Coordinates of C-alpha atoms in Angstrom, one line a residue:
X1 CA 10.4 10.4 -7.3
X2 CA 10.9 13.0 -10.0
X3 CA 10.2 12.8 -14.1
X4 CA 13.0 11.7 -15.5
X5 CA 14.5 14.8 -17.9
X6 CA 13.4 12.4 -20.9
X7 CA 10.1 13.1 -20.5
X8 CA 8.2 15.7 -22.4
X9 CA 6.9 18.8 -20.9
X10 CA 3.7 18.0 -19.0
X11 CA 0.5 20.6 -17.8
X12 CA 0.0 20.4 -14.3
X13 CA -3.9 19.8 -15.6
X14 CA -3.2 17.3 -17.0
X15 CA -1.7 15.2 -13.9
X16 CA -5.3 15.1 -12.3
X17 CA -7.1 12.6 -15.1
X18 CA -7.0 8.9 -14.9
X19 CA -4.6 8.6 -17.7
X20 CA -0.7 8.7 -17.7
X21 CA 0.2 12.7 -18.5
X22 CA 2.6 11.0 -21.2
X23 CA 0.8 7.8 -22.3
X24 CA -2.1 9.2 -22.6
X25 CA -3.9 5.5 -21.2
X26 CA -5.9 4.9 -18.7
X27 CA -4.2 4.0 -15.4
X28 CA -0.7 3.9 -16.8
X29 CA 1.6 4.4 -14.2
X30 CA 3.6 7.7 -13.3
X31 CA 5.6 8.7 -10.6
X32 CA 4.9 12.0 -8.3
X33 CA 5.6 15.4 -9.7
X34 CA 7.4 17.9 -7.4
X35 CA 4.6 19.0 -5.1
X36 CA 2.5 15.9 -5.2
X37 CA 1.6 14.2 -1.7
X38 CA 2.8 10.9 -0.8
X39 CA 3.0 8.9 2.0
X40 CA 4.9 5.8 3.4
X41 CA 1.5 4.0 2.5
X42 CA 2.6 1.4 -0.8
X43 CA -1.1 1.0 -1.4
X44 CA -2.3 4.7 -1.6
X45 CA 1.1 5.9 -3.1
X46 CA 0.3 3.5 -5.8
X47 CA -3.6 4.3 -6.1
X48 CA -2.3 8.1 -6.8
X49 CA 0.4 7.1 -9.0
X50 CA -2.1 4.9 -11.2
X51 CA -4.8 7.4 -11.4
X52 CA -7.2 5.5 -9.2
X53 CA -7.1 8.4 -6.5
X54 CA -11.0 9.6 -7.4
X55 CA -12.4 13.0 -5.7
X56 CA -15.8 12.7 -6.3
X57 CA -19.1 14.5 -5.2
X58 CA -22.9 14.6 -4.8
X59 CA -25.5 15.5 -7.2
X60 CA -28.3 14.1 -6.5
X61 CA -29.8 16.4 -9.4
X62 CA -28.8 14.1 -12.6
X63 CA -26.8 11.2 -10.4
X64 CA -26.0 10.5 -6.6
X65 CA -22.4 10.3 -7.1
X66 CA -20.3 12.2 -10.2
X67 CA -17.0 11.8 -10.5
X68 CA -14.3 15.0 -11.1
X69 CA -11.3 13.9 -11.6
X70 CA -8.8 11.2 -10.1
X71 CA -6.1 12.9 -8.0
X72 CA -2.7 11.9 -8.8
X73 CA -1.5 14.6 -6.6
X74 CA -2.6 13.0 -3.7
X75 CA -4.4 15.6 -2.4
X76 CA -7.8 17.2 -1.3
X77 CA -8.8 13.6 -0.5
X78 CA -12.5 12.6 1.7
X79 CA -13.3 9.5 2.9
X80 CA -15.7 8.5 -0.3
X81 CA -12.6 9.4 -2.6
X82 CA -10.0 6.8 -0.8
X83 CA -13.4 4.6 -0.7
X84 CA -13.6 4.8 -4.4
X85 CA -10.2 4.3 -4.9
X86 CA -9.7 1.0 -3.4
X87 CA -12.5 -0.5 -4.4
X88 CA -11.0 0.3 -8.7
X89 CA -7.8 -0.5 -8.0
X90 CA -7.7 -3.6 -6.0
X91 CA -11.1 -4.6 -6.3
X92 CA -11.8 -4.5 -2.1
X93 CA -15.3 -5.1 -0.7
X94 CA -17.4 -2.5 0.2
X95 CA -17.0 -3.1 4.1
X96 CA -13.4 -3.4 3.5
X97 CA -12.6 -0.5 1.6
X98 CA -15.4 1.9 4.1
X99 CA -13.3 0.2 7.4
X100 CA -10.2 1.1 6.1
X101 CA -11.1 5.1 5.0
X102 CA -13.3 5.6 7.9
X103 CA -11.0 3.9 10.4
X104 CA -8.3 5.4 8.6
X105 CA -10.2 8.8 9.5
X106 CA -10.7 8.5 12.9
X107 CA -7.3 7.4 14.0
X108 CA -5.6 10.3 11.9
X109 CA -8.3 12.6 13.7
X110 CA -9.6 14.3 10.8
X111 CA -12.8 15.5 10.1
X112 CA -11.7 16.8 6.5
X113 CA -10.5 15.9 3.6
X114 CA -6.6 15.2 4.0
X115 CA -3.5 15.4 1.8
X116 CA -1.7 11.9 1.5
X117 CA 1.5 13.0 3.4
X118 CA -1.3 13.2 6.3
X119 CA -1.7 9.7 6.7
X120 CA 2.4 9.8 7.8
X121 CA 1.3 11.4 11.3
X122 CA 3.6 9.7 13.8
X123 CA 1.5 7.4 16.2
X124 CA -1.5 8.0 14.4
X125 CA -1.8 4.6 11.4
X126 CA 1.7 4.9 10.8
X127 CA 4.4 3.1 13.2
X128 CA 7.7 2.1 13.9
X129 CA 9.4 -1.5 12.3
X130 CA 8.0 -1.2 8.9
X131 CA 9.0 -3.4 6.5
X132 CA 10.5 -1.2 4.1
X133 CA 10.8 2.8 5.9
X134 CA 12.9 3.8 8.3
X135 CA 11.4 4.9 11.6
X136 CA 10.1 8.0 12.1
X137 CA 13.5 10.3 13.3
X138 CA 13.2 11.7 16.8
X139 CA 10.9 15.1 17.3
X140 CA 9.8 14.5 13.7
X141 CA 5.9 14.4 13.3
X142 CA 5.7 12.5 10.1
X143 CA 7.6 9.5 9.0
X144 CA 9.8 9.0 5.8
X145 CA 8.3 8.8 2.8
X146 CA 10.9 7.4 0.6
X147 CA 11.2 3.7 0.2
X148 CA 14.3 2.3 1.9
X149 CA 15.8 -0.3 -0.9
X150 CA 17.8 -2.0 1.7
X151 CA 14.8 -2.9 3.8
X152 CA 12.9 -4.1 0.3
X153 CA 16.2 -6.3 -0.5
X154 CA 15.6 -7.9 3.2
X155 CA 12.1 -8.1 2.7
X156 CA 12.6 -9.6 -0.6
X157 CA 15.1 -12.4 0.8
X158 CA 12.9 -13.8 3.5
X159 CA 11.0 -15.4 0.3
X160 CA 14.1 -16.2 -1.7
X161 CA 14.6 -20.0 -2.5
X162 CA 17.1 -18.8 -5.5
X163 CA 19.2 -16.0 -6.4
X164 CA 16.5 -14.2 -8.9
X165 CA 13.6 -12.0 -7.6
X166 CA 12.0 -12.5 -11.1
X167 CA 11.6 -16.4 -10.7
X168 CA 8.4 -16.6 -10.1
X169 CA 8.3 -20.1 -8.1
X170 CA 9.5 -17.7 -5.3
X171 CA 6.6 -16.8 -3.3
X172 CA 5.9 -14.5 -0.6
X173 CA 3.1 -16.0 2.2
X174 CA 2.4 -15.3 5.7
X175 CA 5.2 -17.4 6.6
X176 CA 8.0 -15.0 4.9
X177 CA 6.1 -11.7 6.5
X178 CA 6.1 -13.0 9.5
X179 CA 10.3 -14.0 9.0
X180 CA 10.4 -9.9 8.1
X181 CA 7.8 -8.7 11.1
X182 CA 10.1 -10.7 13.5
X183 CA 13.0 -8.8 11.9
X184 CA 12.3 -5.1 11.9
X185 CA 10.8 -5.9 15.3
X186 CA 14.2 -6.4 16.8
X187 CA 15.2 -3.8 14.6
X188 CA 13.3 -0.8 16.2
X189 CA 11.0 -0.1 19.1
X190 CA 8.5 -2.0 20.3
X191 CA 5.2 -1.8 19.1
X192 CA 2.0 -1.5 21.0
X193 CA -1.2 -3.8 20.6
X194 CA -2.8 -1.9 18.4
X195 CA -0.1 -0.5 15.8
X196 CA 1.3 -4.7 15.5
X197 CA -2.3 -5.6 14.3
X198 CA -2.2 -3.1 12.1
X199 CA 1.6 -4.0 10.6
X200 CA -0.4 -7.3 10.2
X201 CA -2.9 -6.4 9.2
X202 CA -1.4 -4.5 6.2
X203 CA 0.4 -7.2 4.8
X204 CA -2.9 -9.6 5.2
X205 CA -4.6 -7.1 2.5
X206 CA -1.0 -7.1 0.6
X207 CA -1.5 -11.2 0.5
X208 CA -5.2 -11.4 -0.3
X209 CA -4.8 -8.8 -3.0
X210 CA -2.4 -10.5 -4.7
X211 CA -2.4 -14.0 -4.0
X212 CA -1.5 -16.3 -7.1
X213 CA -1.1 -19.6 -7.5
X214 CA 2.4 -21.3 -9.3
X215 CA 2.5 -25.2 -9.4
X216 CA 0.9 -26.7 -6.0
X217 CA 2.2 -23.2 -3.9
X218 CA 0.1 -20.4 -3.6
X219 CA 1.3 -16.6 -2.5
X220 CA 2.5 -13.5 -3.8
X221 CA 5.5 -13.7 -6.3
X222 CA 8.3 -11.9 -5.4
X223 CA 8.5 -9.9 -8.2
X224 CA 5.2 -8.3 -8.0
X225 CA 6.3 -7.5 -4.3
X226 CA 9.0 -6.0 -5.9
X227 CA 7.3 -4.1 -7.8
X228 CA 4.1 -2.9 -5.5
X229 CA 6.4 -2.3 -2.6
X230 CA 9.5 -1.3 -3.9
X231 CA 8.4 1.2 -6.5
X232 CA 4.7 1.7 -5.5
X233 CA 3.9 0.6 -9.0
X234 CA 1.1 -2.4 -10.0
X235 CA 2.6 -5.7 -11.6
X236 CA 2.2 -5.4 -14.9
X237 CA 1.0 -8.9 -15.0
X238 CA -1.5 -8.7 -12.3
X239 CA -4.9 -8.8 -12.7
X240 CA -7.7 -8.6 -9.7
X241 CA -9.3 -11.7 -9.9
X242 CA -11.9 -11.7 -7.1
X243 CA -13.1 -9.5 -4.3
X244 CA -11.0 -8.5 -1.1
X245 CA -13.3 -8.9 1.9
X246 CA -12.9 -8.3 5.2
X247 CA -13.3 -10.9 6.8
X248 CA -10.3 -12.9 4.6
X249 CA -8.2 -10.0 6.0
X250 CA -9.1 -11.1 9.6
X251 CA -7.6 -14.5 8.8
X252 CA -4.8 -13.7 6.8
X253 CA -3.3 -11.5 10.0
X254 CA -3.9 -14.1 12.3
X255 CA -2.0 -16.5 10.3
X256 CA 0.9 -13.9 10.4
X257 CA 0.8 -13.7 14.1
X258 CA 0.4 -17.6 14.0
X259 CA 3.3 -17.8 12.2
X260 CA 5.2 -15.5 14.2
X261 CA 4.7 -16.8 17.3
X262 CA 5.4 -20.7 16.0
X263 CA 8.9 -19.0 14.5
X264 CA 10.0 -16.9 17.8
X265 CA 8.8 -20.5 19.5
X266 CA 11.1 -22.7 17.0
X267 CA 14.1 -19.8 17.6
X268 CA 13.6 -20.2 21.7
X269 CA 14.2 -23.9 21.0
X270 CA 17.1 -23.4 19.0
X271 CA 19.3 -21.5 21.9

């Protein structure tokens, strides 16, 4: 995604700070400068894109932890940075945020700080049948970055109960990921044990995150899927409202592989 020729002229030192390069606010959103690092990861595309991509280091001198600058080129990144990071953006628990960048770590098989485009390693967290990528081509070692709009549109109609994405009575649960798992699983290959967990378990933080409630229903409105997914961008009406634990994550993908099984069940019965 490139700056649109509209846009003023913009130091590249100014693209490291937490505010928008042409707002001048804090955590305004901009898209990736040619050169940036991004990844097929919504989440930490959108944590880069909003500023909330922290490097920080130790001084134990005057404080334990200082901050430099936030990264928005996505790169240069340690564990404590992505830490940081999604703990201020979408207010994740401790344990959460440390399982994720440590476990995130350990299956990439780094032992230094990484570039974002790293996380895209083939095999490693990334994997075949996501909800809105194609799959990674054959004899390529990282996957596709850009977001296929197609996919979203399917994503986004496995919620729809009307015509509009922006009504927000239309909401996305575990229900309607598990409809779009079930998809782009007979889509593309099949996954392994521990790669479907963690499709799951993806969307189970997605849900959590940002859960709302409209009327009597509660889930994410399509909209702010829209929005988070299609254009790695926050809602602009979204607001964190409590803290993302673990443990809720735990639940939230079982429910999705509840759901999944009850609807490849209710399909069986339908032959």
């Amino acid at each position: 995604m490139s700056v649109p020729p509209s846009h003023p002229t913009i130091a590249k030192d100014k693209h490291s700070g937490i505010t928008c390069p042409v707002l001048d606010e804090a955590h305004q959103w901009f898209p990736p400068r040619e050169g940036d690092s991004r990844s097929p990861c919504p989440a930490l595309n959108t944590m880069a894109n909003h500023g909330y991509m922290y490097v920080v280091y130790f001084n134990f001198q005057f404080h334990p932890i200082q901050l430099i600058h936030s990264a928005r080129d996505g790169k240069n990144l340690g564990i404590w940075d992505i830490v940081s990071g999604l703990k201020a953006c979408y207010n994740l628990s401790m344990p959460l945020a440390m399982f994720l960048s440590i476990g995130g770590f350990i299956l990439l098989r780094k032992f230094r700080n990484v570039d974002l485009h790293e996380v895209g390693e083939h095999g490693r967290i990334e994997h075949d049948a996501s909800l809105v990528h194609q799959d990674t081509p054959k004899g390529h070692k990282y996957a596709p970055i850009a977001v296929d709009h197609v996919l979203v549109d399917s994503l986004l109609a496995d919620a729809q109960t009307s015509n509009k994405y922006g009504d927000k009575s239309i909401l996305m649960d575990a229900t309607c990921v598990a409809r779009a798992r079930i998809r782009r699983e007979k889509q593309c290959p099949k996954l392994d044990v521990v790669h479907a967990e963690i499709a799951r378990g993806e969307m189970g933080i997605f849900l959590g995150v940002f859960e709302t409630q409209v009327g009597k229903d509660v889930g994410v409105p399509v909209e702010w899927t829209h929005e988070w997914i299609g254009y790695e961008r926050l809602p602009k009406e979204w607001r964190p409202t409590h803290v993302q634990g673990l443990f809720d994550v735990v639940c939230r993908s079982k429910a999705i592989r509840t759901a999944m099984a009850r609807l490849r069940e209710a399909e069986k019965q339908s032959l």
